[in-house]
mmCIF file of C-alpha atoms in Angstrom:
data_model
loop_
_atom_site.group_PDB
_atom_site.id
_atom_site.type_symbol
_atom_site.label_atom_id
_atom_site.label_comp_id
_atom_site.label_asym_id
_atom_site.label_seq_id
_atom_site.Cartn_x
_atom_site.Cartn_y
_atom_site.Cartn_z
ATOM 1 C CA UNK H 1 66.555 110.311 109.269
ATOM 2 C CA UNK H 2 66.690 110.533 105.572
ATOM 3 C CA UNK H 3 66.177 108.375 102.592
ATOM 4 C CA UNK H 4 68.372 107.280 100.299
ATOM 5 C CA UNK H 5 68.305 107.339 96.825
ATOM 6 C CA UNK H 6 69.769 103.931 96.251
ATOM 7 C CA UNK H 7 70.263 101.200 98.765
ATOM 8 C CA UNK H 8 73.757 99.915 98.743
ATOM 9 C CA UNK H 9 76.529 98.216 101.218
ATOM 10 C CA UNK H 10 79.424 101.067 100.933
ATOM 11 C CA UNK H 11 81.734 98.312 102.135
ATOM 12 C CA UNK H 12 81.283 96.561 98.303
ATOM 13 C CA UNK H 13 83.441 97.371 96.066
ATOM 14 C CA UNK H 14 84.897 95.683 93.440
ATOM 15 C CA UNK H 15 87.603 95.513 90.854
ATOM 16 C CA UNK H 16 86.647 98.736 90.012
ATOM 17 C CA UNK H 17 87.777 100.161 93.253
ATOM 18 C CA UNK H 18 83.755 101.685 93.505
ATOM 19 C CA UNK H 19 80.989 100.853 95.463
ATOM 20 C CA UNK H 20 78.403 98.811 93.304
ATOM 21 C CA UNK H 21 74.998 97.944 93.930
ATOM 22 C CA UNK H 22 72.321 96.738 91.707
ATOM 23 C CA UNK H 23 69.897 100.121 89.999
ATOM 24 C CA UNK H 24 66.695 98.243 90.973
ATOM 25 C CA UNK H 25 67.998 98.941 94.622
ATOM 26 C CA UNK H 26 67.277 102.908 93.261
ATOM 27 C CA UNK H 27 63.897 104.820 94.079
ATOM 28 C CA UNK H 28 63.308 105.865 91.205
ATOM 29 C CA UNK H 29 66.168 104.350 88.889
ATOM 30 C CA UNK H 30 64.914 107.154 86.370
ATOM 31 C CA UNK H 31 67.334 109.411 88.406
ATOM 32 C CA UNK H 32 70.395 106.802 88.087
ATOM 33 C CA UNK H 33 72.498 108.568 85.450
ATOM 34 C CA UNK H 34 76.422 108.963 85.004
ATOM 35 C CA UNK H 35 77.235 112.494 86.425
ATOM 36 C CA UNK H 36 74.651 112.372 88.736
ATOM 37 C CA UNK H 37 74.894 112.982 93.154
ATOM 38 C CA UNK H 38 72.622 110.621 94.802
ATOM 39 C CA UNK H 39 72.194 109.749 98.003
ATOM 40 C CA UNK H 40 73.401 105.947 98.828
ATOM 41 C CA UNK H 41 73.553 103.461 101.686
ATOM 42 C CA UNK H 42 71.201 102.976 103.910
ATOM 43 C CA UNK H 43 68.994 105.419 105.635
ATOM 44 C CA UNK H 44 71.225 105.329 109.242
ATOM 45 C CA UNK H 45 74.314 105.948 106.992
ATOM 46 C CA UNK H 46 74.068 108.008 104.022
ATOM 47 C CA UNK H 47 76.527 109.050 101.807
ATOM 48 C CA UNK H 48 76.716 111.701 98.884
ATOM 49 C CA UNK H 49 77.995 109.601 95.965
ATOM 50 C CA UNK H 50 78.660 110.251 92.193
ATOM 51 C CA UNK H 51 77.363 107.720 89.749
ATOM 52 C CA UNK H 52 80.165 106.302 87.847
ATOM 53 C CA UNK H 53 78.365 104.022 85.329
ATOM 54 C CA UNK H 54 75.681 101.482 84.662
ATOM 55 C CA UNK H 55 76.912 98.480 83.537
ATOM 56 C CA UNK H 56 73.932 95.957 82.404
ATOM 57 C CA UNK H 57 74.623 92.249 84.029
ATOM 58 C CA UNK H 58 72.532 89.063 82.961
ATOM 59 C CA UNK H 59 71.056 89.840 86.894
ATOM 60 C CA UNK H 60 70.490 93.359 87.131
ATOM 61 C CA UNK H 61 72.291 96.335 85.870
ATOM 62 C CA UNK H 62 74.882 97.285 88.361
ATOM 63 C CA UNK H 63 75.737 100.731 89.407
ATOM 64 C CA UNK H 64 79.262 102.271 90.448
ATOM 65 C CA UNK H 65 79.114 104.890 92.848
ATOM 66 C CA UNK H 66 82.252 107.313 93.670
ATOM 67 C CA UNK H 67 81.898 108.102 97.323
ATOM 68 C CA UNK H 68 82.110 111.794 98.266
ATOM 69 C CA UNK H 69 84.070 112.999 100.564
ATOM 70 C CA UNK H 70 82.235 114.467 103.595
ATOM 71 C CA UNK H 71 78.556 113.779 105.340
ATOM 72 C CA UNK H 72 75.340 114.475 103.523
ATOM 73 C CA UNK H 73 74.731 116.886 107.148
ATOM 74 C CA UNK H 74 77.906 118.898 105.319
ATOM 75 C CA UNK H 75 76.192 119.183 101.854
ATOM 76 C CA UNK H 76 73.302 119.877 103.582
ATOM 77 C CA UNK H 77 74.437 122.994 105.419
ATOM 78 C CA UNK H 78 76.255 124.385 102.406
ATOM 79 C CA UNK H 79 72.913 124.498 100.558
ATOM 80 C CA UNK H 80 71.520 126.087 103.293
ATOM 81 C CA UNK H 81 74.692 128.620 103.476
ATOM 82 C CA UNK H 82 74.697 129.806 100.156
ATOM 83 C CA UNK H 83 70.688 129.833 99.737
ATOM 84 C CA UNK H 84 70.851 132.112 103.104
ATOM 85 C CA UNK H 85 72.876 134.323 101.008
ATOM 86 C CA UNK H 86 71.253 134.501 97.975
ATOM 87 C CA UNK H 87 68.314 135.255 99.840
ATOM 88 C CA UNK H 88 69.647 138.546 101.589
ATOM 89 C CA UNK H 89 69.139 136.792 105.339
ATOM 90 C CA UNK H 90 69.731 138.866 108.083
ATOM 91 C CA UNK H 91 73.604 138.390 108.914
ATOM 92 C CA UNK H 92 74.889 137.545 105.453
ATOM 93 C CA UNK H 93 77.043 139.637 103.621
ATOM 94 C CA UNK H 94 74.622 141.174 101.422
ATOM 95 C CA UNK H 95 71.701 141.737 103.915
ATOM 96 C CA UNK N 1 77.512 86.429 86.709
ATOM 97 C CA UNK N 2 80.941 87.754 88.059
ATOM 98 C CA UNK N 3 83.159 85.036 89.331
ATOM 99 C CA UNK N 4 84.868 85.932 91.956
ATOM 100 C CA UNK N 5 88.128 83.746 91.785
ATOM 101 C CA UNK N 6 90.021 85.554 89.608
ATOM 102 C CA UNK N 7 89.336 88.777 92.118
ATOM 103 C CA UNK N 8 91.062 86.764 95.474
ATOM 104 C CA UNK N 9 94.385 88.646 95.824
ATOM 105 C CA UNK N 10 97.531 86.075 96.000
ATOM 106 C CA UNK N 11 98.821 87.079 99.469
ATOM 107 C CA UNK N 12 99.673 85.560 102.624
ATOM 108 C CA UNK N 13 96.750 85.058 104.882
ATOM 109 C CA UNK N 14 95.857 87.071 107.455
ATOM 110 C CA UNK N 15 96.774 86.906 110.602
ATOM 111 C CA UNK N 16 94.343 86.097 113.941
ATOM 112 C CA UNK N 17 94.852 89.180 115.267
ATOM 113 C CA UNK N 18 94.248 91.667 112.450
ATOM 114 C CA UNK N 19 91.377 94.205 112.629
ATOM 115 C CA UNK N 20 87.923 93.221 110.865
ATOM 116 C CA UNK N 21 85.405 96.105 110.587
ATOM 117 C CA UNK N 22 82.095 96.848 109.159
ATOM 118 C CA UNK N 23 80.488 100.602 109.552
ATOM 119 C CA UNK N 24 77.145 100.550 110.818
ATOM 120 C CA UNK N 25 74.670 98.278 113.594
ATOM 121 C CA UNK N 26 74.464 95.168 111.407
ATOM 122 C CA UNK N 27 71.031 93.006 112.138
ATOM 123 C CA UNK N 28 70.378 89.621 110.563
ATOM 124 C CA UNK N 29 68.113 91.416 108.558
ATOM 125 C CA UNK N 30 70.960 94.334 106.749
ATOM 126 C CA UNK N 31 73.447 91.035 106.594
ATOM 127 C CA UNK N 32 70.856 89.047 104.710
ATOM 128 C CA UNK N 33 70.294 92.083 102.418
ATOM 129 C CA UNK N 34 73.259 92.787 101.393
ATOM 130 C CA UNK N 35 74.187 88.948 101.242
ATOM 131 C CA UNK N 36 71.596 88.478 98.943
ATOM 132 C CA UNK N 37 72.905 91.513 97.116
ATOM 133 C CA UNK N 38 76.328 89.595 96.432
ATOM 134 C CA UNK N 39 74.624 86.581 95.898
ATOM 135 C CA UNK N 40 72.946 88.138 92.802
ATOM 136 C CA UNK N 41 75.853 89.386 91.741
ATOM 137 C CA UNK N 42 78.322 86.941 91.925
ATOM 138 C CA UNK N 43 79.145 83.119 92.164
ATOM 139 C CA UNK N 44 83.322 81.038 93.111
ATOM 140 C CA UNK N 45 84.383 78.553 91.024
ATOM 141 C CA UNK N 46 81.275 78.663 89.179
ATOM 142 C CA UNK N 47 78.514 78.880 91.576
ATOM 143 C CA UNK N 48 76.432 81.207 93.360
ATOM 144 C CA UNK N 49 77.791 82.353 96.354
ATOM 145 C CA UNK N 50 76.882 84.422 100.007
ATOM 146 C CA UNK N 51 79.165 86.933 100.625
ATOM 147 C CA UNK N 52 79.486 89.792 103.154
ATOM 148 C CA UNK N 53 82.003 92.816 102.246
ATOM 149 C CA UNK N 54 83.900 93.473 105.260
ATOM 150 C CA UNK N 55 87.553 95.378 105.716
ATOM 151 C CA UNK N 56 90.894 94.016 107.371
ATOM 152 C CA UNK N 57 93.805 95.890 108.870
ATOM 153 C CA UNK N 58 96.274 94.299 107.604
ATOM 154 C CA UNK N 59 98.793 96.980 107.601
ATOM 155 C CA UNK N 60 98.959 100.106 108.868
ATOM 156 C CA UNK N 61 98.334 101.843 105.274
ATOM 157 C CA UNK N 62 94.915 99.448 105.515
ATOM 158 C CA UNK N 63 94.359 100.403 108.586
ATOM 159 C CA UNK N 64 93.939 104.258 107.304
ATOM 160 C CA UNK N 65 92.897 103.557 104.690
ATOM 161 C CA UNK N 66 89.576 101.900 106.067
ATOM 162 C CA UNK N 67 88.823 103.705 108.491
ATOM 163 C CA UNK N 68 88.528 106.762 105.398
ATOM 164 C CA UNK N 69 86.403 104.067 104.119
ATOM 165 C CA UNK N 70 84.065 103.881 106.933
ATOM 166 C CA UNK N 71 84.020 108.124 107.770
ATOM 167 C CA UNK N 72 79.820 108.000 106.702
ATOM 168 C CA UNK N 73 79.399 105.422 109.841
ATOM 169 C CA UNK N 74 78.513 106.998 112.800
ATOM 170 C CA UNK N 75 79.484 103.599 114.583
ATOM 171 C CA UNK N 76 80.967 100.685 114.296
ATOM 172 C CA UNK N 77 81.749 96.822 114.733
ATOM 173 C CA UNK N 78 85.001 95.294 115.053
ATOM 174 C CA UNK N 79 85.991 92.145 114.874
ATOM 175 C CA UNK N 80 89.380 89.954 114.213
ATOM 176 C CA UNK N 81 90.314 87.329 111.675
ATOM 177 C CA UNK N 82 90.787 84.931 113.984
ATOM 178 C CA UNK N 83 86.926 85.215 115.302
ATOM 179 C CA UNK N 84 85.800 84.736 111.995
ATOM 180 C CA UNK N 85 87.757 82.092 111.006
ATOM 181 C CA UNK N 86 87.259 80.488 114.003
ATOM 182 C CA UNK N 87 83.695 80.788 113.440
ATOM 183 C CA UNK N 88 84.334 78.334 110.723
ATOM 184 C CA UNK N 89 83.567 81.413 107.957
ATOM 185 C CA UNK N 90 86.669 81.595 104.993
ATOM 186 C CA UNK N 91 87.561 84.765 104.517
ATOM 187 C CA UNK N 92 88.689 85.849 101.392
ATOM 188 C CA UNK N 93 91.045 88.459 100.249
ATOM 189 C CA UNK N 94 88.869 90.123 97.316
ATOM 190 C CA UNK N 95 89.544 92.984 95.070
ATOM 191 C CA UNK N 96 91.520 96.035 95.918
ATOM 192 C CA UNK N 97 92.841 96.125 99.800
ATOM 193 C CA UNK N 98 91.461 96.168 102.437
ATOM 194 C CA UNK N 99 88.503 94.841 101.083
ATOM 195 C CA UNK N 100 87.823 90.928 102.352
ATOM 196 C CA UNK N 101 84.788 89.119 101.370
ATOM 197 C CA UNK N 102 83.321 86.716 104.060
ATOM 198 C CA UNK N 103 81.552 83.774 102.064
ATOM 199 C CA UNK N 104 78.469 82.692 103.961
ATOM 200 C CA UNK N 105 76.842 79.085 103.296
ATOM 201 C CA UNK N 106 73.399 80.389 103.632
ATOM 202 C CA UNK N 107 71.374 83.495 104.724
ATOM 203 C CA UNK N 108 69.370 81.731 107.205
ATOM 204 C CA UNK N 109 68.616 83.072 110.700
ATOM 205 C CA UNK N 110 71.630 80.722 112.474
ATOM 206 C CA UNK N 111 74.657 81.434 109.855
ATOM 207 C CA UNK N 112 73.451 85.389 110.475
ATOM 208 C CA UNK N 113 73.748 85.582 113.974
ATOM 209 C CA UNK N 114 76.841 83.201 114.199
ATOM 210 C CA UNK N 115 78.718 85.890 111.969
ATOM 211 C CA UNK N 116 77.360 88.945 114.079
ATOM 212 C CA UNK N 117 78.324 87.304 117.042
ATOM 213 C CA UNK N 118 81.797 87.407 116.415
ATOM 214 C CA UNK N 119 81.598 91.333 116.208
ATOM 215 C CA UNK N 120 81.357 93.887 118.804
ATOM 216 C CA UNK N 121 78.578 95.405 120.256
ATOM 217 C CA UNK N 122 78.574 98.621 118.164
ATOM 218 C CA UNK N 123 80.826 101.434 119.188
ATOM 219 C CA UNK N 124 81.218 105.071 118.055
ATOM 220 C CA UNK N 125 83.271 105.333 115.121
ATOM 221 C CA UNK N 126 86.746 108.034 115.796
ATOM 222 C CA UNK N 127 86.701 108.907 112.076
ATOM 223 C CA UNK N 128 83.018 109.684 111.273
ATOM 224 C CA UNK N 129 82.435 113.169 109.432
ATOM 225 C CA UNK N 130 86.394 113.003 108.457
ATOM 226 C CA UNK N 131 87.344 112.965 104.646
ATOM 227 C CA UNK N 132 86.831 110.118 102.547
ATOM 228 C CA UNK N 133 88.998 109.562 99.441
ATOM 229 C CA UNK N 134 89.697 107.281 97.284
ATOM 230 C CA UNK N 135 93.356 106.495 98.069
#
């Protein structure tokens, strides 16, 4: 189990073609910048997403995300990969 | 606040028969959530409104094309349009497809569980873990 970073439906999109949720649905909405990966969904069904844009509403700013392709269990064992590596592990290339 | 009437695609309805699928193990609880979420965000001819996001095979580019959608769902529930109409629910053709929006009256307790009911007990989902993209 894992936590998101920002609670959304990933079946909303709109005319965008995005997912959208509202950046009070964020953590810490300090974090919710353009350019940024998050973590979004809900904490049963994550997904690594790129925030598109915040675009202030007269109810909430809402938040475009740009699904990533993959599972966060894929990002997650890159980062492990490549940290293994840099770190001279036993059975990596420069160990 | 959004409206979302200029956002309902002009195209034939539907069919019974066609596909309806949400990723996940809805509960009253996540439907009311996320409900509330579209509430917030937009209103129909003027007034706030309930909605649910949900996705329709209507064809078999749709088909493929949600089931990308839904790859970060481990499982599943499926429905058809003729369930949910027949649930007495409107189901309306929304943004880009396959994207449908199911306008709820209210978020109480009964209009929940009527929707839920006319979905599948979750089952496992045959794309999870493949590629997503925007198509």
């Amino acid at each position: 189990m894992v936590t998101v970073d920002i609670l959304a439906d990933l079946h909303d999109e709109d005319e965008t073609g995005y997912v959208w949720t509202f950046l009070d649905e964020a953590r810490q909405p300090s974090l919710i910048r353009p350019g940024t990966i998050v973590l979004a969904g809900d904490d049963d069904a994550p997904a690594v997403a790129e925030v598109i844009d915040l675009i202030p509403k007269e109810t909430g700013t809402i938040v475009h995300l740009r699904i990533l392709p993959g599972l966060f269990d894929d990002y997650e064992a890159l980062v492990r990969r490549v940290r293994s590596l840099e770190d001279g592990t036993p059975g990596s290339p420069r160990a | 606040m959004d409206d979302l009437r200029p956002h309902i695609r002009v195209e034939p309805p539907p069919g019974d028969d066609v596909l309806v699928l949400r990723g996940g193990d809805d509960t009253v609880q996540s439907l009311r959530r996320h409900a509330e979420r579209t509430h917030r965000a937009f209103a129909l001819d003027g007034r706030s409104v309930y909605g649910l996001s949900v996705f329709c095979a209507i064809d078999e580019l749709g088909q493929r094309q949600l089931y990308r959608r839904l790859a970060s769902y481990p499982v599943l529930r499926a429905s058809s349009v003729g369930r949910v109409r027949g649930a007495g629910f409107w189901l309306l053709p929304t943004f880009a497809r396959p994207h449908f929006t199911v306008v709820l009256v209210s978020v109480e307790a009964d209009e929940l569980g009527r929707l839920l009911a006319c979905f599948d007990p979750a089952s496992q989902n045959p794309r999870y873990g493949h590629r997503r993209r925007r198509l």
